């Protein structure tokens, strides 16, 4: 399949420069893909699709009365990240997580950052992720944010910008690992000729990060899932399997004698560390939402007494509120006395009168987001919205200014994607994963989500997005 | 291991075994109708009766025609014991314990289910039933083989094997019972060619015809068939074999091998095994063939309840854990 007719259309393209030459590190891939016939490419794409189907990495299509299932779209053309780019991202991520972790600890203790006037108290206290139950709490080893997924986009200038921080229960890492396994079957000869950083070490690093939280030499670590009907259930069971730990539901656990225990065929057994994939609100009906059946009654008491570790710690949501996000560069300077390595996207916060007026006057140019929504919900993409939609959104902003931020629409970078019997550019973002334990590890790569609809900037799987493998090159090899 | 997980592995295996047996029953009956001389109309009702679902069936479908019964036992998504429902439940159980079973096991049950759905949607299941039932049986065999070859033979595996063997013992007893409900046109037909065909079909349904021939090397008689399928020590689908091996697994799980019984499950299974050790065919027929088989099914249910109470039910009294699994 040839790239003869491929156009970058003035966007930053991850594979080609504006004059159509392969970028640093991409020529091996470009040559190899050009060597495949249309039929060969189709066969390889099909092999990838079958692999996902057999693995059961599927979702049910609503309205299909046979209850048939579909895979999440996967495009076999990978996104390449050169070694030099990655080095900057990696250092920037480590710096950012260090600062965010300090911030969470600070706001639940002395709140120096508020007293020093770096961030307004109102912003912190009105965050939906702020948990009074966590005030004065000292989590094991002093770490709050153990597992994070930070979203990046690349703008037309070729720079990476942090789009948002996900510190609660970021998902998607199983797709990173599974995409790579499938690619090894589908494009082995190409991968063999390139020097790509492996991702297979992630589960063991995750396990070590979790084990580190316990004082014991061989702690019992479990993964807590809401259950089989949760949309991320595949990931929960996948990670538990790869780590060799128990996957538990709330009903498997019980608080007994000041400890958390699980019900086994031989009686109750103590649990030391819980990687919870349940939101704060559902963790413990005694401490948070009383109507929740997913969690474990009394869990927070055991946690406070230091008899069980939770990852991520409850209360971390205060740091990934979208209204707190604009302050992260200042946090880095405040806590670390360093210049931020990675820039934020310029952001207007609507609770500020002046900024709100600017946003309301420029809704046709901005993307507006609710502070605590994800999955592409609660969003207005100004330039593509109708006048009525913009007016309706303006009313929402005036009603609850605290809940909204706005950002300029970015010209997200694109990656060639197999469309029909050719390649077309499609917009992508990138979510690398960071583990914070004895030290801070960044998984080399991350989830590249791709907006498969022509011209679309929305990469969420619920909104027609797919994914690609992300190849971080070990060296740029003078190509 | 977690009680919930043990329960799911146990039921996953029961459902797969159940699906395989239903496929055998239907396939053999299809085959049998081709062998029967005219005037011995094909009989489908016994299949429904022995599955224990006859009341439900009559209410929904009325008379037991070939089409009705095949639909009910194979594709009916309302019937919890149809092949489709069994494989769906096996897959859901598998999904809930993916981290415990090997990925090869999960992929096998997933592939089987996807095949089944495709075969139903495309109509190939109806168009070439033999190919279809052969594939279902082979898929279930594959699962069992993959489980034995890829999963550590630890506690979870023993729960799975125990589920499979108890289900198999139950199904062998029901299979023998089919013959009880199969009508012979005249009393003089006992011992006739038609009767002979029926008994052959019973053996075939248990994949037992060849092994039976090697063992007996003489004309098929009801006594021999019953003896082979109830009491044989080596044939893997005989009731005694299944019960003996299930007891072995239960003792490994309990961690205390030998002839001491530590819980309800061990007591009940031990009693059933020893009954089968001491009984002979004369006793069986004295009790009444159907009555004996019915009794076996009740005992197996009783063992199943004991396993549930001992290992799966909530351990503490203040809360009750939800119980997955399914009807008998």
Coordinates of C-alpha atoms in Angstrom, one line a residue, chain A residues 52-58 66-69 228-229 233-234 236-238 240-242 245-249 251-254 262-269 297, chain B residues 1-6 91-92 95-103 106-107 110-111 113-114 117-118 121 155 159 252-253 310-311 314-316 318-319 321-322:
Chain A
X52 CA -9.1 -9.1 19.8
X53 CA -12.3 -11.0 19.2
X54 CA -11.0 -14.3 20.4
X55 CA -9.5 -12.7 23.5
X56 CA -13.0 -11.3 24.2
X57 CA -11.8 -7.7 24.2
X58 CA -15.2 -6.6 23.1
X66 CA -28.7 -11.2 18.9
X67 CA -26.5 -9.6 21.6
X68 CA -23.5 -9.8 19.2
X69 CA -20.3 -8.1 20.2
X228 CA -18.2 -8.0 35.5
X229 CA -20.6 -5.3 34.2
X233 CA -13.8 -5.1 33.8
X234 CA -11.6 -6.6 31.1
X236 CA -9.3 -5.3 35.9
X237 CA -9.1 -9.0 35.3
X238 CA -6.3 -8.6 32.9
X240 CA -5.0 -9.2 38.2
X241 CA -4.0 -12.1 36.0
X242 CA -0.8 -10.6 34.8
X245 CA -3.1 -11.5 42.4
X246 CA -6.8 -12.0 43.4
X247 CA -9.4 -10.0 41.7
X248 CA -12.1 -9.2 44.3
X249 CA -15.5 -7.7 44.4
X251 CA -18.8 -8.8 48.5
X252 CA -15.6 -10.9 48.7
X253 CA -14.2 -8.5 51.4
X254 CA -15.2 -7.9 54.9
X262 CA -11.4 -11.9 52.0
X263 CA -13.7 -14.8 52.0
X264 CA -11.9 -17.9 50.8
X265 CA -12.8 -21.6 50.6
X266 CA -10.7 -22.0 53.8
X267 CA -12.1 -19.1 55.8
X268 CA -11.2 -15.5 56.1
X269 CA -7.7 -14.3 55.0
X297 CA -18.3 -1.3 55.0
Chain B
X1 CA -9.0 -19.2 47.0
X2 CA -12.0 -16.9 47.0
X3 CA -15.3 -18.7 47.5
X4 CA -16.8 -16.7 44.7
X5 CA -14.1 -17.8 42.4
X6 CA -14.3 -21.5 43.4
X91 CA -18.5 -17.8 29.4
X92 CA -19.9 -15.4 31.9
X95 CA -15.1 -13.9 32.4
X96 CA -15.5 -13.4 36.1
X97 CA -12.5 -15.6 36.8
X98 CA -10.3 -14.8 33.9
X99 CA -7.5 -14.0 36.2
X100 CA -7.6 -17.5 37.7
X101 CA -8.0 -19.7 34.7
X102 CA -5.4 -19.8 31.9
X103 CA -6.0 -17.5 29.0
X106 CA -10.9 -18.3 28.4
X107 CA -10.2 -18.1 24.7
X110 CA -15.1 -17.5 24.2
X111 CA -14.5 -18.9 20.8
X113 CA -19.7 -19.2 22.3
X114 CA -18.9 -16.9 19.3
X117 CA -23.9 -17.5 17.9
X118 CA -22.7 -17.4 14.4
X121 CA -27.5 -16.5 13.2
X155 CA -7.5 -26.1 44.3
X159 CA -13.2 -27.5 42.0
X252 CA -7.5 -32.8 47.8
X253 CA -9.5 -29.6 48.3
X310 CA -19.2 -25.9 52.7
X311 CA -17.2 -23.8 50.3
X314 CA -21.0 -16.7 53.0
X315 CA -18.7 -17.6 55.8
X316 CA -19.9 -15.0 58.3
X318 CA -24.1 -10.9 59.2
X319 CA -24.1 -10.8 55.5
X321 CA -22.7 -13.2 49.6
X322 CA -24.6 -13.4 46.3

